[in-house]
Tab-separated table of C-alpha atoms in Angstrom:
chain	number	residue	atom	x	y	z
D	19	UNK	CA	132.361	153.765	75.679
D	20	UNK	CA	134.855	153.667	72.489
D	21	UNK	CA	134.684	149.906	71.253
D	22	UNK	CA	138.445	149.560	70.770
D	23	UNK	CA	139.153	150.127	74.520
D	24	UNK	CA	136.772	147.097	75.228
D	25	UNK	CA	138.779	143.377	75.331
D	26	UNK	CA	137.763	140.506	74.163
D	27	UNK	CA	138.942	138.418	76.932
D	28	UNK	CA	139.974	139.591	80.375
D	29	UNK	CA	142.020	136.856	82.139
D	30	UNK	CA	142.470	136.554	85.836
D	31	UNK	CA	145.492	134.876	87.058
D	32	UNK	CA	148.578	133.641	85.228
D	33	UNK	CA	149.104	130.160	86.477
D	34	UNK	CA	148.616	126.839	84.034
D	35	UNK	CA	145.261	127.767	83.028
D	36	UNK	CA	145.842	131.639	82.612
D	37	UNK	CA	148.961	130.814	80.494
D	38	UNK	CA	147.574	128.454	78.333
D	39	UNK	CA	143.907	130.690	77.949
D	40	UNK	CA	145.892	133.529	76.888
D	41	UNK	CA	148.412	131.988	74.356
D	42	UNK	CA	145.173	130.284	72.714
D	43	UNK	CA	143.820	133.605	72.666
D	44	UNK	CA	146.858	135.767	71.311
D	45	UNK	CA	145.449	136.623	68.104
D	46	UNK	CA	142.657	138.175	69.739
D	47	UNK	CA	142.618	141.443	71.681
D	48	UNK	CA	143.280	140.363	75.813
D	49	UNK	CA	144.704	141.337	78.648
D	50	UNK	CA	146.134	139.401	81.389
D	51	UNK	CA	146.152	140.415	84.994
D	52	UNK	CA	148.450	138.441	87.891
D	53	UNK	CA	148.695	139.743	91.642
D	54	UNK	CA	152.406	138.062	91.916
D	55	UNK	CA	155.633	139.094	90.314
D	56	UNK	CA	157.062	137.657	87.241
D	57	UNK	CA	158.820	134.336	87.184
D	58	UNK	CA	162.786	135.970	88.132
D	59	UNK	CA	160.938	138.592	90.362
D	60	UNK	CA	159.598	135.794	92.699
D	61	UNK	CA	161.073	134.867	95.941
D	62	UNK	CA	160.620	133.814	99.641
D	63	UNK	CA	162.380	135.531	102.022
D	64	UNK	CA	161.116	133.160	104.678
D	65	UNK	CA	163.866	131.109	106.440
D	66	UNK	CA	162.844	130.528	110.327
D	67	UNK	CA	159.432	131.752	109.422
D	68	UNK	CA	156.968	133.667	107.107
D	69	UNK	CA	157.650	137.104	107.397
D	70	UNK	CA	154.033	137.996	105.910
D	71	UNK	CA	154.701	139.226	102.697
D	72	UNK	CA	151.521	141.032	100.904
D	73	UNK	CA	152.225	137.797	98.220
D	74	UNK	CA	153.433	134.696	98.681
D	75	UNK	CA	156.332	134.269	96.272
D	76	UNK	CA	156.105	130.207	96.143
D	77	UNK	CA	152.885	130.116	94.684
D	78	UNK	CA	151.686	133.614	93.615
D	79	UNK	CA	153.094	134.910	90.636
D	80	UNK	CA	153.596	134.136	86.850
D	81	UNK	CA	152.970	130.418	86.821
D	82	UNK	CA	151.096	130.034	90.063
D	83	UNK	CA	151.821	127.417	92.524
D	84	UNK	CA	152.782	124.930	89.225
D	85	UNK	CA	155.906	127.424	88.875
D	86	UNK	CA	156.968	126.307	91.669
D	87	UNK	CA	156.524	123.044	91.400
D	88	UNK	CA	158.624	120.068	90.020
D	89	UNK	CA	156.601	120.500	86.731
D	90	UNK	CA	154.694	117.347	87.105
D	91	UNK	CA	152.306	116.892	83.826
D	92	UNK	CA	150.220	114.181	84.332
D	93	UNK	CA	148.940	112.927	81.338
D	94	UNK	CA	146.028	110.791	82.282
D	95	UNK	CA	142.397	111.486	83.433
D	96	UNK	CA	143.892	112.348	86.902
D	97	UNK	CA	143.603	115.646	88.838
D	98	UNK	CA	140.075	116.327	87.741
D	99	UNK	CA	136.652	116.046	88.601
D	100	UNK	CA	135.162	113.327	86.852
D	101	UNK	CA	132.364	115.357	85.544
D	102	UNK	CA	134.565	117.366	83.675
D	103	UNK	CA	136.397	115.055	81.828
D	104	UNK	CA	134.056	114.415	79.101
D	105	UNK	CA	134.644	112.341	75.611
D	106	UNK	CA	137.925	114.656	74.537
D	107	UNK	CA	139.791	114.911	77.454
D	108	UNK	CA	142.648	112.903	76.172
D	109	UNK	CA	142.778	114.391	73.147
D	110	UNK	CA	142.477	118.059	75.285
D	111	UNK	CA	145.909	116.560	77.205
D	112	UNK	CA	147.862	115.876	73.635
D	113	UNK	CA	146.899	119.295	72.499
D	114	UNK	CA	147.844	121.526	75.792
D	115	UNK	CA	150.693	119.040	75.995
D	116	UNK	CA	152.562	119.910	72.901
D	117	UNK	CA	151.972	123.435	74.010
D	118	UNK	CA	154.632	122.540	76.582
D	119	UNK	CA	156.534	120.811	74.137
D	120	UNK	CA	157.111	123.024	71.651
D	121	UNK	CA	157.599	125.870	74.528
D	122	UNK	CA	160.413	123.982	75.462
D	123	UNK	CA	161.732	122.487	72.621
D	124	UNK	CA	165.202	120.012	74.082
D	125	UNK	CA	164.258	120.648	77.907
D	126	UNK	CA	161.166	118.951	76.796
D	127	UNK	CA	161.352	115.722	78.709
D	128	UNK	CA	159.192	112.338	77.636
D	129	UNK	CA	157.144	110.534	79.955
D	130	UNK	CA	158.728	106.834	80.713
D	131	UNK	CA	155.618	105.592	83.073
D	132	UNK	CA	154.711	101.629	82.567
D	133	UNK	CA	150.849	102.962	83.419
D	134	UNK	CA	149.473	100.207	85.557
D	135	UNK	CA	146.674	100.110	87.931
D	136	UNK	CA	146.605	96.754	90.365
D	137	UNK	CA	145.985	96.113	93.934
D	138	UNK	CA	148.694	94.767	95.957
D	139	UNK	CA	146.185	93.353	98.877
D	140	UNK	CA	142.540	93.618	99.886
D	141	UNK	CA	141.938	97.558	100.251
D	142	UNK	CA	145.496	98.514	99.044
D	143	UNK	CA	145.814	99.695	95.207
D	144	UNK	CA	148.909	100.869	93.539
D	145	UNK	CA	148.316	103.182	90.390
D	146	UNK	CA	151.076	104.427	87.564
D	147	UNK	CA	149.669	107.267	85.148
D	148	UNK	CA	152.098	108.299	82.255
D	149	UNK	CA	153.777	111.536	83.835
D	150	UNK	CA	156.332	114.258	81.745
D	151	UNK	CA	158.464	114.824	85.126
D	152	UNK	CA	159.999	118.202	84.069
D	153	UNK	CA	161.392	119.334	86.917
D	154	UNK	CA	161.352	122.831	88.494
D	155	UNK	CA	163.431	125.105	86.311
D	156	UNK	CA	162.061	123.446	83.010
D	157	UNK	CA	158.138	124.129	84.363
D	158	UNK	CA	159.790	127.449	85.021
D	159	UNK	CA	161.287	128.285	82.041
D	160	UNK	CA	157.856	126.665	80.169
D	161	UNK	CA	155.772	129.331	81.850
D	162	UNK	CA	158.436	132.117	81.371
D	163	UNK	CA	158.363	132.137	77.330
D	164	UNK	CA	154.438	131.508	77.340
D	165	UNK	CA	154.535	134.776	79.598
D	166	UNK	CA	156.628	136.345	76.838
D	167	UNK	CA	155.129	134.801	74.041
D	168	UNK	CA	151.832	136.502	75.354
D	169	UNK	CA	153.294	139.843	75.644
D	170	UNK	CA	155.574	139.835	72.239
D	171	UNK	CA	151.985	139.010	70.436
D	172	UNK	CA	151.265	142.317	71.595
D	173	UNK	CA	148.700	142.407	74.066
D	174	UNK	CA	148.274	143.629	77.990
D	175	UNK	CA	149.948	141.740	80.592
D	176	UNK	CA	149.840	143.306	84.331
D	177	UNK	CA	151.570	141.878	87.188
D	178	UNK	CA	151.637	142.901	90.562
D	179	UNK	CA	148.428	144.225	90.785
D	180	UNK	CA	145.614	142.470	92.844
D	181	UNK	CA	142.038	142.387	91.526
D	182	UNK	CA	139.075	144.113	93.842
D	183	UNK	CA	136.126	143.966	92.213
D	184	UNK	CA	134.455	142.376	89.165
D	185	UNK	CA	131.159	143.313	88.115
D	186	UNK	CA	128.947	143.702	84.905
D	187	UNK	CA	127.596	147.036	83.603
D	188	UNK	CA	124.152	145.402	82.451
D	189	UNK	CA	125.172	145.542	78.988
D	190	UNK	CA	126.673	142.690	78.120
D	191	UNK	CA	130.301	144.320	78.952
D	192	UNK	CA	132.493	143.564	82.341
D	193	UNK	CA	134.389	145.404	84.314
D	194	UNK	CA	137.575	144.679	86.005
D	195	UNK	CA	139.205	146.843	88.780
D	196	UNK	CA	142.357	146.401	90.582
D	197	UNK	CA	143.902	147.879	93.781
D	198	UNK	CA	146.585	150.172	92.234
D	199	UNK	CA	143.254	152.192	90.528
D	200	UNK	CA	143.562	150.721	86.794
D	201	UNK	CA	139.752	149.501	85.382
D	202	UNK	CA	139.572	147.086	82.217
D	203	UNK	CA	136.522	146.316	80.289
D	204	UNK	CA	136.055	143.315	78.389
D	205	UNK	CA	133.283	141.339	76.859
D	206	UNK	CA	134.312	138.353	78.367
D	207	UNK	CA	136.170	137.457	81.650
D	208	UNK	CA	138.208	134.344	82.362
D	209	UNK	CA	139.087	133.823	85.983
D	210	UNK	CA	141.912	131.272	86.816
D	211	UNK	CA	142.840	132.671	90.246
D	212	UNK	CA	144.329	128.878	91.710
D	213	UNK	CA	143.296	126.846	94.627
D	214	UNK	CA	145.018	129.479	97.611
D	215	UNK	CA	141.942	132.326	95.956
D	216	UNK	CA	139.724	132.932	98.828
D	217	UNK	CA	138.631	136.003	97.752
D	218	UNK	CA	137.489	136.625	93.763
D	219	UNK	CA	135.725	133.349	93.027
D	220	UNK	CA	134.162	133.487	96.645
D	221	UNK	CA	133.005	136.797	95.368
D	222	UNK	CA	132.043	136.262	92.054
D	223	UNK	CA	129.976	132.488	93.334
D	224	UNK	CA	128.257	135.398	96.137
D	225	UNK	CA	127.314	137.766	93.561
D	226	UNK	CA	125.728	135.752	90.969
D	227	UNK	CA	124.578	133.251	92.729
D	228	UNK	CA	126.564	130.563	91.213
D	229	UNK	CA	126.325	126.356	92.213
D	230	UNK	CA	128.563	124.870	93.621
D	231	UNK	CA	129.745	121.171	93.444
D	232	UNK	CA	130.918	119.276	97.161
D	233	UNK	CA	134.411	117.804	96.486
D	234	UNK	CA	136.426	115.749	98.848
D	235	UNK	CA	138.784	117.734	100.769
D	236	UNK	CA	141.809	115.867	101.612
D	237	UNK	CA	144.096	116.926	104.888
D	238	UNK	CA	147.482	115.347	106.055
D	239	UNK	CA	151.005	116.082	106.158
D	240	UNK	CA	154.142	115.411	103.810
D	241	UNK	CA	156.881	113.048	104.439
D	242	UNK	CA	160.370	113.632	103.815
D	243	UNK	CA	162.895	110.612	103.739
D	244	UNK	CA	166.276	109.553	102.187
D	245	UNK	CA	166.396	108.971	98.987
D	246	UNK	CA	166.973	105.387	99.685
D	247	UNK	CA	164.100	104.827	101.742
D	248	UNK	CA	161.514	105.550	98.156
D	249	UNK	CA	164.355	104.548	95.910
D	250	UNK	CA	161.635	101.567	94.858
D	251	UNK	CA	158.741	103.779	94.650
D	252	UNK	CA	160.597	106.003	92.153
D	253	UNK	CA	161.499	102.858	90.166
D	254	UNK	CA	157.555	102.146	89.398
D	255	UNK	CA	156.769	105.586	88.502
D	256	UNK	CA	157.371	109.362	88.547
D	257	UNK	CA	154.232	109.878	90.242
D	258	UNK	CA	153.019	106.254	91.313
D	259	UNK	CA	149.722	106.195	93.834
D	260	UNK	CA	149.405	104.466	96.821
D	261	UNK	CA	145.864	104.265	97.984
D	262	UNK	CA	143.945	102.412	101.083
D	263	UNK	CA	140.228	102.498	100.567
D	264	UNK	CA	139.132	102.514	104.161
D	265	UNK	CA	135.717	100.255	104.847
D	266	UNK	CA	133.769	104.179	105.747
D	267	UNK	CA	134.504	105.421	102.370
D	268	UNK	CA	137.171	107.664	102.926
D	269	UNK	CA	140.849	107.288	101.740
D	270	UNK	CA	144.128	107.865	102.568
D	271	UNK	CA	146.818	108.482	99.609
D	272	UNK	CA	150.394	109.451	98.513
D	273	UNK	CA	150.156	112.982	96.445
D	274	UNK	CA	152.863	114.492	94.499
D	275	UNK	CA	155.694	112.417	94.744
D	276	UNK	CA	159.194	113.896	94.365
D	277	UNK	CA	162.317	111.853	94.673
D	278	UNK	CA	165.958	114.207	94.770
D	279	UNK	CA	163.421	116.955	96.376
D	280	UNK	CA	162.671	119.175	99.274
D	281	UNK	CA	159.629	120.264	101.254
D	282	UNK	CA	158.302	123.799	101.058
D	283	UNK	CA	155.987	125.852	103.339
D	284	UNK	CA	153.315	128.487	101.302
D	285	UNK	CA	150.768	130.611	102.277
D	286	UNK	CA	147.036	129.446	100.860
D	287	UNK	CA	145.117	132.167	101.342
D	288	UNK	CA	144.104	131.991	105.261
D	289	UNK	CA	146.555	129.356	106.244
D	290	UNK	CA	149.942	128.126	106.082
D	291	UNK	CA	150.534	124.677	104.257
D	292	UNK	CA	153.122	122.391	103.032
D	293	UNK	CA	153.727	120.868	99.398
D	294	UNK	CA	156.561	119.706	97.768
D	295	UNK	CA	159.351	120.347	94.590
D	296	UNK	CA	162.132	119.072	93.201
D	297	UNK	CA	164.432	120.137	90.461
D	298	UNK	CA	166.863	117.665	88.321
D	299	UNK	CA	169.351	120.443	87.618
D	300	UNK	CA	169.418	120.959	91.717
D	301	UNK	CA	169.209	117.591	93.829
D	302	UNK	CA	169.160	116.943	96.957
D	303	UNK	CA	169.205	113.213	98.868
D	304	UNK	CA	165.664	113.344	99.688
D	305	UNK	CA	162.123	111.979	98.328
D	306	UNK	CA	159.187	113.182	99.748
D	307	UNK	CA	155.290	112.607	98.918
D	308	UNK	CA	152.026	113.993	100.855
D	309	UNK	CA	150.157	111.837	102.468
D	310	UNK	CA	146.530	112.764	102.674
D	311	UNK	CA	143.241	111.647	104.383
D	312	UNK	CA	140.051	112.155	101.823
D	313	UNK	CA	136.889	112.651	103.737
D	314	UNK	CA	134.563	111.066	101.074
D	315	UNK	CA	132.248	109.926	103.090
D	316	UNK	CA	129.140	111.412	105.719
D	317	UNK	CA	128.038	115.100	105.405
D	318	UNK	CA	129.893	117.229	102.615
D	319	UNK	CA	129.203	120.708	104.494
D	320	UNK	CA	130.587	119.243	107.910
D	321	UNK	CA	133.568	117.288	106.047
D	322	UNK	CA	134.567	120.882	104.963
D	323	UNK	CA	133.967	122.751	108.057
D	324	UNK	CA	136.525	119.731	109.682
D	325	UNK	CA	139.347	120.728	106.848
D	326	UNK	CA	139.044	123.960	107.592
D	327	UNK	CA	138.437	123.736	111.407
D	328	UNK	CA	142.307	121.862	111.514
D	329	UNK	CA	143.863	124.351	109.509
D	330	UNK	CA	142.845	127.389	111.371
D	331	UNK	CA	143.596	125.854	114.091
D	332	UNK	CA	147.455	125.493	113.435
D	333	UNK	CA	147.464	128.518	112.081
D	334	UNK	CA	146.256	130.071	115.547
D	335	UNK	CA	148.994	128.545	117.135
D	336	UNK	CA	151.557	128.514	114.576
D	337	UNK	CA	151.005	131.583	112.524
D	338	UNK	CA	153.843	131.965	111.375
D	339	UNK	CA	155.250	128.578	111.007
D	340	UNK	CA	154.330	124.873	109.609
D	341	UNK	CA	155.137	122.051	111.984
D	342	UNK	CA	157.268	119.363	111.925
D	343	UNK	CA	158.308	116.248	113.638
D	344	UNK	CA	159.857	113.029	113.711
D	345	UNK	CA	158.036	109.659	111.778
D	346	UNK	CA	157.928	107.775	115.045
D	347	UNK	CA	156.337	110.445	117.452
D	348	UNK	CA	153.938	110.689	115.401
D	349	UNK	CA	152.979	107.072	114.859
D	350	UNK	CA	153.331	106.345	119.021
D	351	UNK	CA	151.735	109.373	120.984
D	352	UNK	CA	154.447	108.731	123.724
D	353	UNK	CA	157.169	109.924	122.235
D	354	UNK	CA	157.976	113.597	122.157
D	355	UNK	CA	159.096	115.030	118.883
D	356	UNK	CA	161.907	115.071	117.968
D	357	UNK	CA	164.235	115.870	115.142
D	358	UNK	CA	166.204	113.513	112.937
D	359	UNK	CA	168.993	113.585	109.833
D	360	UNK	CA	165.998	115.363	107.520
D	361	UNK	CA	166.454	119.341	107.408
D	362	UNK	CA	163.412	121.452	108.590
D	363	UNK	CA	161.960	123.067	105.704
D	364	UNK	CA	162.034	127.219	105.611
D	365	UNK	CA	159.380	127.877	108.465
D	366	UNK	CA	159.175	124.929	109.907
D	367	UNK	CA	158.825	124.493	113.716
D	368	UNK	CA	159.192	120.986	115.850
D	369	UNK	CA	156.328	120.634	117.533
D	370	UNK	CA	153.268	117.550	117.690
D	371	UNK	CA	150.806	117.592	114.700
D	372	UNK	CA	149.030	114.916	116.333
D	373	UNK	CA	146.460	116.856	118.521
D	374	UNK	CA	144.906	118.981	115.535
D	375	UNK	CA	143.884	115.920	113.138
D	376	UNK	CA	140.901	114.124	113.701
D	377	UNK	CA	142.029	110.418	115.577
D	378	UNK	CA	140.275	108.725	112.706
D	379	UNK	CA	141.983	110.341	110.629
D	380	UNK	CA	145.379	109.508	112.588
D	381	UNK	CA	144.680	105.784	112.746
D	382	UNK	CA	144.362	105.270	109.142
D	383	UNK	CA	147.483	107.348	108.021
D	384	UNK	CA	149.510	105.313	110.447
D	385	UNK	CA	148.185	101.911	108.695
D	386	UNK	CA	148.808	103.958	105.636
D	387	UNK	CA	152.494	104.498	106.810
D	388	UNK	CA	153.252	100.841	107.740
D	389	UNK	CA	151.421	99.757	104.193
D	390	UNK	CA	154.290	101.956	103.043
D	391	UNK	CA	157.350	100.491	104.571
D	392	UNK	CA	156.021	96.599	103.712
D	393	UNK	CA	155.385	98.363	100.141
D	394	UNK	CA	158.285	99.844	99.279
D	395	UNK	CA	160.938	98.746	101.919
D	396	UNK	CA	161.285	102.055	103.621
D	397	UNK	CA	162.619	102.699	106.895
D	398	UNK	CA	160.302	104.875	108.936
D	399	UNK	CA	162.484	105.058	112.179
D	400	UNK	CA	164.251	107.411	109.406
D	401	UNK	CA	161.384	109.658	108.357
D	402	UNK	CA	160.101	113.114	109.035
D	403	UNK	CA	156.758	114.331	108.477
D	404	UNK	CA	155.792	118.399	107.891
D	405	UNK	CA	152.159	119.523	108.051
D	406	UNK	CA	149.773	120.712	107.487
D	407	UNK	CA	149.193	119.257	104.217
D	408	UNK	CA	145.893	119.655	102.587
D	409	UNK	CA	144.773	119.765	98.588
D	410	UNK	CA	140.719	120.806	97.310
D	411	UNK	CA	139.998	122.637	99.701
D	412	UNK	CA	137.030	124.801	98.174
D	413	UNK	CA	134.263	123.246	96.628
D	414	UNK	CA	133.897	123.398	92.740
D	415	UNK	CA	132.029	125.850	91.225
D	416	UNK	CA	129.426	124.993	88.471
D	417	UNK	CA	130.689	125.263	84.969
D	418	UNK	CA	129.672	124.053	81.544
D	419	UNK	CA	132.323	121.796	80.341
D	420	UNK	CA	133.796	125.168	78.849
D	421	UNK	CA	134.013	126.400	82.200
D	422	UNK	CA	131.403	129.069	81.131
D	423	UNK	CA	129.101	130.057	84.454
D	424	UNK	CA	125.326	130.664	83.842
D	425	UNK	CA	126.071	134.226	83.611
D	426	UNK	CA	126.959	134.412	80.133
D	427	UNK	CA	130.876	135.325	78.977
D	428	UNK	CA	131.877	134.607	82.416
D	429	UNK	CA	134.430	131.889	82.961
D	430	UNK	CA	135.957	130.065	86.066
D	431	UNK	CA	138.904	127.376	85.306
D	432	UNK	CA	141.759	125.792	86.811
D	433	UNK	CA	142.240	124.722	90.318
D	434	UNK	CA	140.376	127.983	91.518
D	435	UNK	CA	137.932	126.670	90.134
D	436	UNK	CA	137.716	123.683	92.256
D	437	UNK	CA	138.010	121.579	89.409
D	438	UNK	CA	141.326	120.387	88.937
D	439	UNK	CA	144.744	119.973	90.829
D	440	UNK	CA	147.497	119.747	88.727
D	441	UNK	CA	149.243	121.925	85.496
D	442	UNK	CA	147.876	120.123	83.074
D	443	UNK	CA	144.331	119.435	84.321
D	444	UNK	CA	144.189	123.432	84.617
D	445	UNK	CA	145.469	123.767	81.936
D	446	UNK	CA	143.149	121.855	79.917
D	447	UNK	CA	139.984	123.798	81.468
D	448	UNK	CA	141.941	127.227	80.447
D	449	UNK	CA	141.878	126.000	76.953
D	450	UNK	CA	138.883	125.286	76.589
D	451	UNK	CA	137.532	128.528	77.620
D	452	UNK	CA	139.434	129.950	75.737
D	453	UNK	CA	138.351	127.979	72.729
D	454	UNK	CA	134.576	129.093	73.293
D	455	UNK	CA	135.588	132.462	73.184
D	456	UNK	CA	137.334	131.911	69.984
D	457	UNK	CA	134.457	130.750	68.522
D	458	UNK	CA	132.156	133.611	69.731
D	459	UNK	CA	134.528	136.533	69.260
């Protein structure tokens, strides 16, 4: 094979960690490969319910699920294993974080967190990391010029086009082939395929027999209420944590809070699940947060198999549709559901989450929702909840700290990884990939 038709870096995926891989590896001969459309190419047709597209537009695409998003970087050691932080990580954040920065120049906007950690009662902490809340069409226009920025420095960049098969032609050189019939060979491979991949990492863990790492799989729902209701919780924090540490081990938690946002349904690979945005330029008179249950605690194989077990499940039922109901059926199983003043999301469907979730599980987000209203002063009777909700879902795959596998050149970052949830946090693990391939290219 001619030498100039073989890449130094294949990446896979164009979310956080793909973006920020590629742009550290510019200067270098790459090419990038994304199943979803380009950031003005994606939509979601869905309004009463999915319609099946052959890609999800909310979270496939240029960007991944964080272009989406309401461009949330957290700043702090949050959103990643703790095994991969290491002694840099901070320094890691500063560097990927004036990236973003100087990508978007006066949209740029500075974190204002007081970060604080305390516990409000016995069991009940409260935690404040410093967060640059960017909002949705900043993240989107962020991820937009890197995309360009990639291109312009003259290199591959192929969109639309889904990845079948990954392999190694025993000398030292892989191969990458996609569905529409185009092959790439490169001499190193980074994948960054987000947390929704059941497919290519599953694959690639199969076929060389990589470790992997248990995580705790969280699974809940997200609640939706006026923007009155968290008006308090927005004044500690643009991403402030409400944990109760439950006497078994496990957790329940507030993820992703967005105040003036909405609720969105996306497909994740073999389910349907809900997550939320919210965009300063657009917004609307609603906050809403996930709140999750983390299994910590008993058998890691059988805590997964229960995740996954619930989600199927709804999806049976409910294939085309996420569920939602009101805050009060679900906190007294007498009540039927019913709707109230908060819009149903696009493909949402009243109907009772309640008999899918483990009753343990139930119990303590209930306590968790009345820690909530004596916490922040919000009225429940004027809540909605949409589910299912559920974030590390797929155990982590074992990595050096460069994300490099044990089969040499091959790299697996980002949240498809298992590693991290979050922009930043991916993005951190696509930089440093691509930083050991700097050094051996």
């Amino acid at each position: 094979m001619n030498k100039e038709n073989i890449f130094d870096a294949a990446v896979i995926g164009a979310g956080p960690a793909g973006l920020i891989a590629a742009h550290e590896l510019k200067e270098k001969k790459i090419v990038v490969i994304e199943k979803g459309a380009p950031i003005p190419k994606r939509i979601c047709p869905m309004i009463a319910e999915c319609v099946g597209c052959n890609r999800c537009g909310e979270i496939e695409g240029i960007g991944g699920a964080g272009g989406w998003s309401d461009g949330k970087l957290c700043l702090g050691p949050v959103g990643i294993l703790d095994q991969f932080i290491g002694d840099h990580y901070s320094d890691e954040v500063k560097i990927v974080n004036q990236i973003f920065r100087n990508t978007l120049g006066e949209r740029y906007i500075e974190p204002n967190d007081c970060v604080d950690i305390c516990q409000l009662q016995e069991g009940l902490t409260q935690e404040v990391t410093e967060v640059a809340n960017l909002g949705t069409s900043a993240i989107r226009y962020a991820f937009q010029r890197l995309y360009e920025t990639i291109k312009e420095s003259g290199n591959s960049f192929i969109s639309n086009d889904r990845i079948i098969q990954v392999y190694d032609d025993k000398k030292g050189i892989f191969v990458v082939k996609t569905r529409s019939g185009k092959e790439f060979h490169a001499r190193n491979i980074i994948v960054t395929t987000g947390k929704c991949d059941f497919t290519v990492v599953p694959q690639l863990i199969e076929q060389y027999q990589l470790a992997t790492i248990p995580v705790e799989q969280t699974l809940g729902f997200r609640l939706a209420v006026p923007n009155e209701e968290l008006q308090k919780m927005k004044s500690i924090g643009n991403n402030p944590k409400l944990t109760l540490h439950l006497p078994n081990g496990d957790a329940v938690k507030t993820h992703c809070f967005t105040f003036g946002g909405e609720v969105m349904a996306y497909v994740c690979g073999n389910y349907f699940l809900v997550g939320g945005r919210a965009d300063f330029q657009h917004p609307t008179d609603i906050s809403t947060t996930n709140i999750l249950y983390k299994f910590s605690s008993g058998d890691p194989k059988q805590r997964k198999e229960t995740v996954h077990n619930v989600l199927a499940n709804i999806k049976a039922d409910h294939p085309k549709n996420v569920l939602y109901q009101d805050v009060l059926s679900f906190l007294d199983p007498r009540r039927q559901p019913e709707k109230t003043s908060i819009p149903p999301c696009r493909g949402g469907k009243l109907d009772n989450l309640l008999p899918y979730y483990p009753p343990h599980a139930v119990e303590a987000m209930r306590e968790f929702l009345y820690n909530m209203e004596r916490v922040y002063g919000m009225n429940l009777q004027k809540g909605a909840i949409f589910g299912p909700a559920s974030e590390w879902i797929n155990d982590a795959v074992a990595t050096s700290m460069e994300m490099e596998t044990p089969k040499r050149g091959l790299y697996i970052a980002g949240d498809g990884a298992g590693i991290t949830q979050g922009i930043i946090a991916a993005a951190v693990t696509g930089y440093r990939a691509a930083h050991s391939i700097r050094e051996k290219v």
